[in-house]
XYZ file of N, CA and C in Angstrom:
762
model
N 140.062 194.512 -59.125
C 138.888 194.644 -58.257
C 139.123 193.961 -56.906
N 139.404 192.669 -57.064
C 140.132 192.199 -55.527
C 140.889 192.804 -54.679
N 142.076 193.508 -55.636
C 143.259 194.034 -54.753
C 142.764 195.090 -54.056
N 141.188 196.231 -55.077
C 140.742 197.080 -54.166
C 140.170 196.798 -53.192
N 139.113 195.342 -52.808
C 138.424 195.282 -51.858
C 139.283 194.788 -50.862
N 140.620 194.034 -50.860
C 141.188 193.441 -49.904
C 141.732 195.091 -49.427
N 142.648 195.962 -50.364
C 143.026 197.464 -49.608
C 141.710 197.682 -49.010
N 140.126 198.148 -49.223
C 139.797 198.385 -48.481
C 139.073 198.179 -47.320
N 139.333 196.157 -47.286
C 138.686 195.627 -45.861
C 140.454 195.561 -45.181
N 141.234 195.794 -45.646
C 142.752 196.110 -44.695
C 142.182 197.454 -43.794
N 141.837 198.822 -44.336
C 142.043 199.732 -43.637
C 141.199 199.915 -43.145
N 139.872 199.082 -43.279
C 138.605 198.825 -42.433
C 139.103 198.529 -40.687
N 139.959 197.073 -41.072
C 140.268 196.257 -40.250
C 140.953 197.465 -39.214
N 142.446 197.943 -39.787
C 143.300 198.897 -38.804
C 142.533 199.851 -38.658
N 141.036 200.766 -39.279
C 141.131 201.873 -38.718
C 140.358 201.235 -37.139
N 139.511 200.292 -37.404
C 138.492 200.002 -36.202
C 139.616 199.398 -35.058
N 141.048 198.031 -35.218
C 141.725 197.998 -34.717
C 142.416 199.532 -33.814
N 143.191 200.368 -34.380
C 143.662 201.680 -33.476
C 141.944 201.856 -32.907
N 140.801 202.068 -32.902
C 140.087 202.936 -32.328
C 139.622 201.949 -31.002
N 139.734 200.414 -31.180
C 140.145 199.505 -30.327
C 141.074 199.588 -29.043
N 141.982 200.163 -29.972
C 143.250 200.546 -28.893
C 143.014 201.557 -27.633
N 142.304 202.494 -28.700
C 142.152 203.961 -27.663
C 140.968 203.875 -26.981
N 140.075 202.864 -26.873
C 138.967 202.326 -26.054
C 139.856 201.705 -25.090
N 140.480 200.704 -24.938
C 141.274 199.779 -24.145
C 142.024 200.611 -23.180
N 142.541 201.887 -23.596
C 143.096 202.872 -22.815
C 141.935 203.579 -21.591
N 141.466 203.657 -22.495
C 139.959 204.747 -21.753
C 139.505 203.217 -20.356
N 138.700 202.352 -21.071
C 138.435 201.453 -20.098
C 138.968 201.117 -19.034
N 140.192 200.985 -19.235
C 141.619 200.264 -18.431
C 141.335 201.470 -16.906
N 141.482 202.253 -17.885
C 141.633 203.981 -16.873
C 140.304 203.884 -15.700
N 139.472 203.579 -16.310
C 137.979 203.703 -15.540
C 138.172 202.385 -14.871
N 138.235 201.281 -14.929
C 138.418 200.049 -14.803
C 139.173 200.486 -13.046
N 140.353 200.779 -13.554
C 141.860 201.276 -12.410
C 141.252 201.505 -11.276
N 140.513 203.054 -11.994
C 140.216 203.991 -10.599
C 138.307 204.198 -10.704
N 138.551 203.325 -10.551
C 136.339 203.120 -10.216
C 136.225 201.831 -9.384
N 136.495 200.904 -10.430
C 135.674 199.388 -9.828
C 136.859 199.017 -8.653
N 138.809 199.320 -9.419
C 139.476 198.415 -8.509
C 140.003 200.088 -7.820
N 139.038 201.089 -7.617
C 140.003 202.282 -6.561
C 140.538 201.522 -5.622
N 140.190 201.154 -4.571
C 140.483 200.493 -3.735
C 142.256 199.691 -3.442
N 141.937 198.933 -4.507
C 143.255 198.168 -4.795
C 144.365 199.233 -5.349
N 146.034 199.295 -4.880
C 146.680 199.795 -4.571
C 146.144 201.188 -4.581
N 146.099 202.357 -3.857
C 145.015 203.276 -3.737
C 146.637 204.438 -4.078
N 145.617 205.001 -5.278
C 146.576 206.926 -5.633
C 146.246 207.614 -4.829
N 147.214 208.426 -4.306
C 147.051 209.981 -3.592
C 146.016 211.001 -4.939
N 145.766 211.643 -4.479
C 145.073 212.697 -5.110
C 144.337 212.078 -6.481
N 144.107 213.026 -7.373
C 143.278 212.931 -8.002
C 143.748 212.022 -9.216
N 143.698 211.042 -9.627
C 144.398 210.324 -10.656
C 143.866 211.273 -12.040
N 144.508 211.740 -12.787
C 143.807 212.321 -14.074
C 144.660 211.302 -15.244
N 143.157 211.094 -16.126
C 143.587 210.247 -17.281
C 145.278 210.858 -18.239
N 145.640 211.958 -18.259
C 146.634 212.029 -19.048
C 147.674 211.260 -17.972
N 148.004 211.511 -17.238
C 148.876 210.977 -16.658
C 149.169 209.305 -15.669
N 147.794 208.866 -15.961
C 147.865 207.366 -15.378
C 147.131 206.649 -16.468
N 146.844 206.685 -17.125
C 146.246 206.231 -18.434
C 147.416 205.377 -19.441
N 147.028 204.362 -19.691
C 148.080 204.030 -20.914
C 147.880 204.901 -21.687
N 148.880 205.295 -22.925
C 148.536 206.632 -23.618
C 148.238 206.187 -25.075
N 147.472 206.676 -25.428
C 146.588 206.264 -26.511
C 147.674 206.368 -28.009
N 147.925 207.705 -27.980
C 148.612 207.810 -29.063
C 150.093 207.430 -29.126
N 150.405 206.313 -28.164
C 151.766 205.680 -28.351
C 151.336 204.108 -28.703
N 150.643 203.624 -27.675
C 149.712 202.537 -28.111
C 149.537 202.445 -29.580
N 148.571 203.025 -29.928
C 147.853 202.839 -31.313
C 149.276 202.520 -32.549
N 150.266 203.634 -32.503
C 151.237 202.759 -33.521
C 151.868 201.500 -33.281
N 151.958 201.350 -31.438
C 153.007 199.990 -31.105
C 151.947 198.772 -31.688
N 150.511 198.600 -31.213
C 149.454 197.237 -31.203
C 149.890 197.555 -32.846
N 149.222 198.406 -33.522
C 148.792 197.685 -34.682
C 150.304 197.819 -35.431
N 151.329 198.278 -35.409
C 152.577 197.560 -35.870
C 152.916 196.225 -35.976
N 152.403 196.290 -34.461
C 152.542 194.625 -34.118
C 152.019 193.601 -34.797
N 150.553 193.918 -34.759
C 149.752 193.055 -35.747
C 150.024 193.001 -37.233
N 150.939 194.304 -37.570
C 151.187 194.300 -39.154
C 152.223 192.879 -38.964
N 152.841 193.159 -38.273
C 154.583 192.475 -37.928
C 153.754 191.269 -37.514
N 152.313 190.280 -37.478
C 152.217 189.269 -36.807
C 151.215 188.389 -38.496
N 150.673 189.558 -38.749
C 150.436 189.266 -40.284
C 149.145 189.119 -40.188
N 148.267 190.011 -39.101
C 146.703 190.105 -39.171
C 146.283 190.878 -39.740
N 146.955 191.607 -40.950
C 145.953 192.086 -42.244
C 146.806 191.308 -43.768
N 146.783 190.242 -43.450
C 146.845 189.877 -45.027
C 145.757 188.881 -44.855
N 145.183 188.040 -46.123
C 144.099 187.239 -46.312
C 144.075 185.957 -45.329
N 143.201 185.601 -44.898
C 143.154 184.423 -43.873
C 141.638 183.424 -44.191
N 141.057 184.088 -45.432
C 140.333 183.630 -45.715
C 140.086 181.587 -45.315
N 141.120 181.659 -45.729
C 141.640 180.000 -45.928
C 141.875 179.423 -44.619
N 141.753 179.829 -43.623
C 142.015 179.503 -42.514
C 141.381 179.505 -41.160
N 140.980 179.002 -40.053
C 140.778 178.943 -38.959
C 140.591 180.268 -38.715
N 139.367 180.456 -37.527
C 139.791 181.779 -36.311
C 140.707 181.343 -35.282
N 140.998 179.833 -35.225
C 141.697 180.065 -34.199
C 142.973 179.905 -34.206
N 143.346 180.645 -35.304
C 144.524 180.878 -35.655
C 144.923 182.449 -35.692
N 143.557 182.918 -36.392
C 143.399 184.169 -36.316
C 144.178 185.105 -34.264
N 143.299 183.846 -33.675
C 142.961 184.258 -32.572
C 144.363 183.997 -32.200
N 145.282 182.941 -32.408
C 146.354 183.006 -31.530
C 147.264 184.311 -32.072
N 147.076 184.810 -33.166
C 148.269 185.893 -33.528
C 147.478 187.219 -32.949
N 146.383 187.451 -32.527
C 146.097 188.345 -31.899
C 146.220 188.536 -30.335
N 146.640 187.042 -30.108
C 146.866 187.296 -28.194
C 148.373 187.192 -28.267
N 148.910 186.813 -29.548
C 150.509 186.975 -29.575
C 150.847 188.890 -29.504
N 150.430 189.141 -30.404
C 150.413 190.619 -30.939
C 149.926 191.559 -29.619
N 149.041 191.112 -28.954
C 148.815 192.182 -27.433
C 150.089 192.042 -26.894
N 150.730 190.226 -26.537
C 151.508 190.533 -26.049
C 152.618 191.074 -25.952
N 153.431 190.585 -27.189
C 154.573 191.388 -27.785
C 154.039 192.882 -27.859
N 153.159 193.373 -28.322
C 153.144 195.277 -28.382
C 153.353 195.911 -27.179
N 152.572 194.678 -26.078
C 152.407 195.097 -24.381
C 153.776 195.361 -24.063
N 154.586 194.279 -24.430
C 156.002 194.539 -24.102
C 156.602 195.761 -24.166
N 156.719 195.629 -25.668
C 157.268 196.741 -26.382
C 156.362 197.973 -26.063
N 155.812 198.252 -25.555
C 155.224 199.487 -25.331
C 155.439 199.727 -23.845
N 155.511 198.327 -22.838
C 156.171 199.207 -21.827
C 157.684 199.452 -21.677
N 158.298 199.077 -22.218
C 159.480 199.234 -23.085
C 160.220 200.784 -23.184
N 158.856 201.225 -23.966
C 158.762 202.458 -24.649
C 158.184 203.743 -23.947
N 157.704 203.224 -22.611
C 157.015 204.159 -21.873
C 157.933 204.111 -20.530
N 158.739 203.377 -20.431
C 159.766 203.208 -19.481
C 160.599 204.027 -19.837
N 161.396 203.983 -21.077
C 162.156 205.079 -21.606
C 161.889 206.667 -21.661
N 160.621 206.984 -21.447
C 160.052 207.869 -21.748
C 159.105 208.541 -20.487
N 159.117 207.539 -19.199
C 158.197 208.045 -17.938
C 159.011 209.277 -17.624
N 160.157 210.125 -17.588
C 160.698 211.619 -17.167
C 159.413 211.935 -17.963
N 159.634 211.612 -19.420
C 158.733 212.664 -20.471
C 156.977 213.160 -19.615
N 156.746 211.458 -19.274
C 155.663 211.299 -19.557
C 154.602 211.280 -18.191
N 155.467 210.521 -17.552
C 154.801 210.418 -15.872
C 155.839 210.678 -14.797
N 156.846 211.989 -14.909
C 157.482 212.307 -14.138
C 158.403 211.553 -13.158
N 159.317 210.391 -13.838
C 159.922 209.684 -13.683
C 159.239 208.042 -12.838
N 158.118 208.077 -12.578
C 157.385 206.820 -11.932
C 156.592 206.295 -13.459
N 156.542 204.774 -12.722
C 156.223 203.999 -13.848
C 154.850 203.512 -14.095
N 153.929 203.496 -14.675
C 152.502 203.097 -14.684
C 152.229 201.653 -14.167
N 151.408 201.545 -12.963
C 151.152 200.218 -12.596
C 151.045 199.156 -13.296
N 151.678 197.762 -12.719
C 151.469 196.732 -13.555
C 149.626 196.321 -13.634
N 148.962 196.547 -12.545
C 147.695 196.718 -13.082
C 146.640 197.017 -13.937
N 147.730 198.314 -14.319
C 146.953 199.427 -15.316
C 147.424 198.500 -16.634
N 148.507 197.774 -17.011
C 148.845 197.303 -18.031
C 148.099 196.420 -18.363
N 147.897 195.559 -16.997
C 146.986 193.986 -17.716
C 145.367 194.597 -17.574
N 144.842 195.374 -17.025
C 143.457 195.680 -17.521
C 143.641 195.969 -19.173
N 144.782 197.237 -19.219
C 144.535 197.393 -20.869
C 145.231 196.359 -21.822
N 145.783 195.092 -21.299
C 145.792 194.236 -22.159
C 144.990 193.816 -22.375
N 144.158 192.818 -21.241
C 143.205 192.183 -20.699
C 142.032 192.162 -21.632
N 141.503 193.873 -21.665
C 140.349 194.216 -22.413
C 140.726 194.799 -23.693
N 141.644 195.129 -24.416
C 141.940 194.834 -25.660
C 142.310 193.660 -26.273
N 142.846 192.251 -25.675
C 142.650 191.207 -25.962
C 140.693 190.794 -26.316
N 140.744 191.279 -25.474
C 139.001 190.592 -25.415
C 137.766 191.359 -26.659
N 138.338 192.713 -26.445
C 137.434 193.067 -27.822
C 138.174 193.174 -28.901
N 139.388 193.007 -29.187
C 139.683 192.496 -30.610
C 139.314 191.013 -31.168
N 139.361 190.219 -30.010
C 139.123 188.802 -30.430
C 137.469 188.955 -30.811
N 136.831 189.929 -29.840
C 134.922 189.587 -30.458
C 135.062 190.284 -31.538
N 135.441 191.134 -32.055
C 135.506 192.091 -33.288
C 135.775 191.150 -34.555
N 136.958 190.712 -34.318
C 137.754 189.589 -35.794
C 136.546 188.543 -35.501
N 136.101 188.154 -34.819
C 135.361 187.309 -34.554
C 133.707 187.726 -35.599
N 133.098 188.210 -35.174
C 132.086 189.451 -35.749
C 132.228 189.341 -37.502
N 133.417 190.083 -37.537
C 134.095 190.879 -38.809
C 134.043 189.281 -39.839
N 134.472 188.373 -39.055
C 134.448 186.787 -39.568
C 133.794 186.484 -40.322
N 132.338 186.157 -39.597
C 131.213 185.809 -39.021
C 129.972 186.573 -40.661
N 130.036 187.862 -40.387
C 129.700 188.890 -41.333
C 130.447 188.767 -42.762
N 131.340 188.404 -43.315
C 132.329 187.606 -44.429
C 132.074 186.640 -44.974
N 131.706 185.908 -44.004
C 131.163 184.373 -44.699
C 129.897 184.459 -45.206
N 128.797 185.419 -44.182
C 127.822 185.304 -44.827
C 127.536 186.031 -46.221
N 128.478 187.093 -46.325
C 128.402 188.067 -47.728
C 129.009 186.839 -49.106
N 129.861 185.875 -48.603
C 130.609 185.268 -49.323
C 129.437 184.303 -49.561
N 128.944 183.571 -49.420
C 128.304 182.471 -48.984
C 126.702 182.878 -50.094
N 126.316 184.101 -50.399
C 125.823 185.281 -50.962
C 126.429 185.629 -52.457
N 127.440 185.168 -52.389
C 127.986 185.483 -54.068
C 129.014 186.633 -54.152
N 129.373 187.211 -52.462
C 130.157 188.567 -52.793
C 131.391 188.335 -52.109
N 132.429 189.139 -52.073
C 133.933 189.092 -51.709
C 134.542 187.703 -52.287
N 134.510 187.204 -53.558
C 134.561 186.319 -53.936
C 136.685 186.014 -54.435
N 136.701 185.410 -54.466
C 138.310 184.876 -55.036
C 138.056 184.013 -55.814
N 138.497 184.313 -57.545
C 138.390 183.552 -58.101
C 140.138 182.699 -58.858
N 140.089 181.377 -58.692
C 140.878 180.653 -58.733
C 140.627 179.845 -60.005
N 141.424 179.111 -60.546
C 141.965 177.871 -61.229
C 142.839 176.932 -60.359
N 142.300 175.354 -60.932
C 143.126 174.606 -60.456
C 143.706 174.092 -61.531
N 145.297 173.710 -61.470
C 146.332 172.945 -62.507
C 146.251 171.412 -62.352
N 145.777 170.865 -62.769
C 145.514 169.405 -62.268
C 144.013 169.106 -62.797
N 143.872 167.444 -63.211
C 142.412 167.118 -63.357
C 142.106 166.097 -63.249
N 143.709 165.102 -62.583
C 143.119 164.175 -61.731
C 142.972 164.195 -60.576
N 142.662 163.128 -59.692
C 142.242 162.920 -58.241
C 142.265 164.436 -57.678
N 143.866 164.522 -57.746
C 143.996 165.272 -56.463
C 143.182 166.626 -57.077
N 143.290 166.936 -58.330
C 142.447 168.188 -58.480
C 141.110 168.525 -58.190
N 140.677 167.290 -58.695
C 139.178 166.904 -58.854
C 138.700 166.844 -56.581
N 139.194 166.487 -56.133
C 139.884 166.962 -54.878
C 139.202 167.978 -54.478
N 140.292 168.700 -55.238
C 141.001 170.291 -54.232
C 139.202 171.002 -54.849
N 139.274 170.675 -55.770
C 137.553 171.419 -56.637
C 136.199 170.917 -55.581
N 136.416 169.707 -55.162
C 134.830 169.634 -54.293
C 135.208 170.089 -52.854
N 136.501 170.231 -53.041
C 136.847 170.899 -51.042
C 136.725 172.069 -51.377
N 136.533 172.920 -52.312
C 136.620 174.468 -52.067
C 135.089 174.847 -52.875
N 134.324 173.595 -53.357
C 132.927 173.834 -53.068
C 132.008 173.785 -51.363
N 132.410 172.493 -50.929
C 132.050 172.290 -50.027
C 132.028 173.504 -48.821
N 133.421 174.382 -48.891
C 133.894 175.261 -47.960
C 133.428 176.626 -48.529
N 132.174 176.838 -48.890
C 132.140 178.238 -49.537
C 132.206 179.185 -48.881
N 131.991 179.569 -47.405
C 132.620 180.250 -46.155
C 133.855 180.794 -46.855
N 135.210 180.010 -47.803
C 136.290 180.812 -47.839
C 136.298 181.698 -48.495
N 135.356 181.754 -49.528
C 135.098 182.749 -50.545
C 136.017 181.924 -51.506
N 136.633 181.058 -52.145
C 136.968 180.945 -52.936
C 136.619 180.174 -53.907
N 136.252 180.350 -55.164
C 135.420 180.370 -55.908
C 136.526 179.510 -57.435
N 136.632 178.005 -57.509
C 137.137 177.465 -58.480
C 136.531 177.983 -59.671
N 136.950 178.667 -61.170
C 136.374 179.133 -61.794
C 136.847 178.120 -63.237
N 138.030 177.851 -63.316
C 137.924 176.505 -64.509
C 139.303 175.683 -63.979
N 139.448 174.398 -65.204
C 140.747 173.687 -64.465
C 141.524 174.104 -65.446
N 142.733 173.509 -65.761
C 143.866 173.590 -66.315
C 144.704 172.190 -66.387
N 144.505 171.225 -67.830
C 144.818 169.808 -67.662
C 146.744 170.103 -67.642
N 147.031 168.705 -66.393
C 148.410 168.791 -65.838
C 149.180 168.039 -67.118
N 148.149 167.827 -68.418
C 149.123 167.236 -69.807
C 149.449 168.279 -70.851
N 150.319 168.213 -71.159
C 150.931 169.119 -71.591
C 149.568 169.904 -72.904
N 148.854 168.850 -73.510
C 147.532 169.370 -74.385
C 146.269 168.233 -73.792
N 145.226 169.009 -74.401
C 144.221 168.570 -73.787
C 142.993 168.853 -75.023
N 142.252 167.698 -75.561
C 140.785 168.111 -76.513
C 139.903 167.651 -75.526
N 139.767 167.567 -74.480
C 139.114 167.566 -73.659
C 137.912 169.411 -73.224
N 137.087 169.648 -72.596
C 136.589 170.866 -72.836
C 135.772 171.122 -71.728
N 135.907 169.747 -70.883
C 135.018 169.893 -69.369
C 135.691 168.998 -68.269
N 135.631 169.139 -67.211
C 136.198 168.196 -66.179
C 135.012 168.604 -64.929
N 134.774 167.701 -64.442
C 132.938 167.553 -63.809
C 132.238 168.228 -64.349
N 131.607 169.489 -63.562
C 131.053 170.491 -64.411
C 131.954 171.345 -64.126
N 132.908 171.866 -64.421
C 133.822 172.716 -65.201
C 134.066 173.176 -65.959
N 134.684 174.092 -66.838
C 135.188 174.326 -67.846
C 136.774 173.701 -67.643
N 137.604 173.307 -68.703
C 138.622 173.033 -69.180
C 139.434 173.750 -69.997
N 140.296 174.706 -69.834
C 140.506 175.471 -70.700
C 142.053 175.314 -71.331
N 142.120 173.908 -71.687
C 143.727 173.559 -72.578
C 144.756 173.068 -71.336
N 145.936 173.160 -71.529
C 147.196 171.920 -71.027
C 148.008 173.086 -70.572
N 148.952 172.432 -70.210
C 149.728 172.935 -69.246
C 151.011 174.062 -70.823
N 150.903 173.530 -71.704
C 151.329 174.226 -73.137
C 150.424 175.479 -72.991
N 149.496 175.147 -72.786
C 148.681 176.825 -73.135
C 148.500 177.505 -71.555
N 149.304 177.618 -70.884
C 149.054 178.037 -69.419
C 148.934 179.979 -69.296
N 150.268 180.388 -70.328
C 150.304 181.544 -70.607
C 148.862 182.194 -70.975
N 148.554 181.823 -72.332
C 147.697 182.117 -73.164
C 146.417 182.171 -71.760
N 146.121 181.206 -71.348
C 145.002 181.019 -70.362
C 145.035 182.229 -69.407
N 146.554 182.728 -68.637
C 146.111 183.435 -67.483
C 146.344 184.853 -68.044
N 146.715 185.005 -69.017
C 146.700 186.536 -69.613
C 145.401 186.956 -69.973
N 144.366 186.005 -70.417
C 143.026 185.986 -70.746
C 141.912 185.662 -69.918
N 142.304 185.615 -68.825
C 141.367 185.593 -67.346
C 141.851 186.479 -66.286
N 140.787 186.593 -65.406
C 141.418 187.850 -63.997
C 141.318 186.764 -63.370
N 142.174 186.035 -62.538
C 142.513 185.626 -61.680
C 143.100 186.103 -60.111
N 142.518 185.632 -58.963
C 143.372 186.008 -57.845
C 144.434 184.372 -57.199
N 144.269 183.579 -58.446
C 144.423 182.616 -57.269
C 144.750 181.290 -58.250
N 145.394 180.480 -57.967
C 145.820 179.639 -58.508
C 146.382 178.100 -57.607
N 145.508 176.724 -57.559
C 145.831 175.776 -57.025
C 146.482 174.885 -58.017
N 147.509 174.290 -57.367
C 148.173 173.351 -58.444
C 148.207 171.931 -57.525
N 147.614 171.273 -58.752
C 147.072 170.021 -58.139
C 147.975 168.754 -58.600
N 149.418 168.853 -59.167
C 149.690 167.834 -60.007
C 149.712 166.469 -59.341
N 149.908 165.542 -60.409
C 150.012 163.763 -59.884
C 151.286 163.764 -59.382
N 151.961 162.772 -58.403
C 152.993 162.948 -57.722
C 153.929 162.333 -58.767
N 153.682 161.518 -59.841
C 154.917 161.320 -60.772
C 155.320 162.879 -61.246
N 154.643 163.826 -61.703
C 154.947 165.082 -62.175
C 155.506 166.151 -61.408
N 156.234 165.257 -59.873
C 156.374 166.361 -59.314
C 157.812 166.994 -59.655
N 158.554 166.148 -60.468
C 159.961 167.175 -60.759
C 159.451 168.315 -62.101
N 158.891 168.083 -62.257
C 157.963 170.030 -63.199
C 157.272 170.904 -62.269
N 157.140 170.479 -61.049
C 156.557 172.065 -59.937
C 157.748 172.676 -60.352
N 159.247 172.833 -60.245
C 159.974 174.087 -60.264
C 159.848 175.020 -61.313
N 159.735 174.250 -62.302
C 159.450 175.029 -63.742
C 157.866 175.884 -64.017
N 157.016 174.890 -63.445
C 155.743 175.069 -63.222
C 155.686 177.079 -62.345
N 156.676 176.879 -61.181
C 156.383 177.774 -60.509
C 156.888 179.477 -61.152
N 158.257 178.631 -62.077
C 158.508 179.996 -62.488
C 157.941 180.527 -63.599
N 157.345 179.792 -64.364
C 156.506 180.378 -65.379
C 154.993 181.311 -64.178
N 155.076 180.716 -63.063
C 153.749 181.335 -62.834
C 154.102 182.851 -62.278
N 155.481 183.048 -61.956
C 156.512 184.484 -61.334
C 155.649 185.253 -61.961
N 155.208 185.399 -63.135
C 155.188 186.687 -63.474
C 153.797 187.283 -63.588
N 153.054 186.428 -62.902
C 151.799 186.961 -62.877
C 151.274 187.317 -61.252
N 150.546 188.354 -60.957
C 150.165 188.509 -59.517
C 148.937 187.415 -58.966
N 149.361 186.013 -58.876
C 148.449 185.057 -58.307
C 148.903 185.053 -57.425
N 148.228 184.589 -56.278
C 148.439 183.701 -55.331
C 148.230 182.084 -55.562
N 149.532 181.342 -55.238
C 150.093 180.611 -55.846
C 149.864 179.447 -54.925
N 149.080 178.228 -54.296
C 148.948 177.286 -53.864
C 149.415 175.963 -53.952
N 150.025 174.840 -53.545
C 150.528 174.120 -53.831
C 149.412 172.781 -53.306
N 149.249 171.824 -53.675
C 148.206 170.649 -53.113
C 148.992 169.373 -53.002
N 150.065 169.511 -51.938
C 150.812 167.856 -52.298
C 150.281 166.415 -52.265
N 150.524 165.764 -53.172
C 149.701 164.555 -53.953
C 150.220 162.880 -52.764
N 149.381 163.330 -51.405
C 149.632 162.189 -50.489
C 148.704 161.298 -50.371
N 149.257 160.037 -50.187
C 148.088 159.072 -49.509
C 147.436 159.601 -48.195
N 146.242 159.634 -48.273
C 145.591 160.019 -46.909
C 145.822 159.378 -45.900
């Protein structure tokens, strides 16, 4: 059920991203030859096919880019303004690479002359600016559905001292991430134990198998004590074979 809603807030994200793109084109164009006619001034009639950034070369270079910058995998866990720097990275690198690509291609395309550097930074300019309010928006609208009980990630933490007990009131506190601690998992090898705060407890690090074959999980924090840290390697490969996302919580003095 996760993997479907994350596929379908991914192709949410890229279809509105490309239609982003081909706005940024259009604007740029009107932008050029309306507000700045004036500034370096065209002979005759400028027509959008031919002074226009072109939409349908654009649209695969930006959002390649953004695949290649990693703005559709989960970010739940993280800052916008992180969000935000891989999206003014991603204009720029595509900007590149797309005039790059339209340089190679002006015989094809604009009869051997090259599209103003003007025309480029308007349609950077203003595709920077409404992708950032969009992810911004798109954010904004997430937290509150999350925050609501929906787009939820449900996790276990491996650990049930400090640091677990920890990682469990920081990912209450943060319910914005959507992620949703659902029981622990004691870091001793057995456990007759059956609660940890209000938790469930569901057995030792011996019954880890048994536990995640018998829950849907998206998500998995491992919280161990720092004496236990030569068992993360072993820890990690028993967890290979299941599709979690796999967290690590290193056990520091603050």
């Amino acid at each position: 059920m996760l993997r479907q809603q994350h596929r379908f807030f991914r192709s949410v994200l890229m279809a509105f991203d490309a239609v982003l793109v081909v706005a940024s084109s259009v604007l740029g164009y009107f932008a050029r030859f309306t507000m700045l006619a004036d500034y370096g001034h065209v002979a005759g009639n400028p027509k959008f096919a031919t002074y226009a950034v072109p939409a349908l070369l654009a649209v695969p270079v930006i959002v390649g880019t953004m695949i290649g910058m990693g703005l559709y995998r989960a970010r739940r866990d993280q800052r916008f303004f992180w969000e935000a720097v891989a999206i003014l990275k991603a204009v720029a690198v595509g900007g590149m690479i797309l005039i790059a690509a339209l340089t190679l291609l002006r015989d094809l395309l604009y009869d051997g002359r090259n599209l103003s550097a003007l025309q480029f930074a308007l349609f950077g300019g203003i595709l920077a600016t409404l992708l950032l309010a969009w992810r911004f928006g798109f954010r904004v609208a997430l937290r509150r559905l999350r925050k609501r009980g929906w787009n939820l990630r449900h996790v276990a933490i491996i650990g049930t001292g400090r640091l677990g007990q920890v990682v469990y009131h920081t990912l209450k506190r943060n319910s914005w991430t959507g992620i949703n601690p659902n029981f622990f998992i004691s870091h001793h090898a057995t456990t007759t134990r059956t609660k940890c705060l209000d938790m469930d407890l569901r057995g030792g690090l011996n019954d880890l198998e048994k536990v995640l074959d018998t829950n849907d999980l998206s998500g998995v924090f491992i919280a161990l004590p720092a004496r236990m840290a030569a068992e993360l390697p072993e820890l990690l490969l028993r967890l290979e074979r299941y599709p979690v996302d796999v967290r690590i919580v290193p056990d520091m003095n603050p």
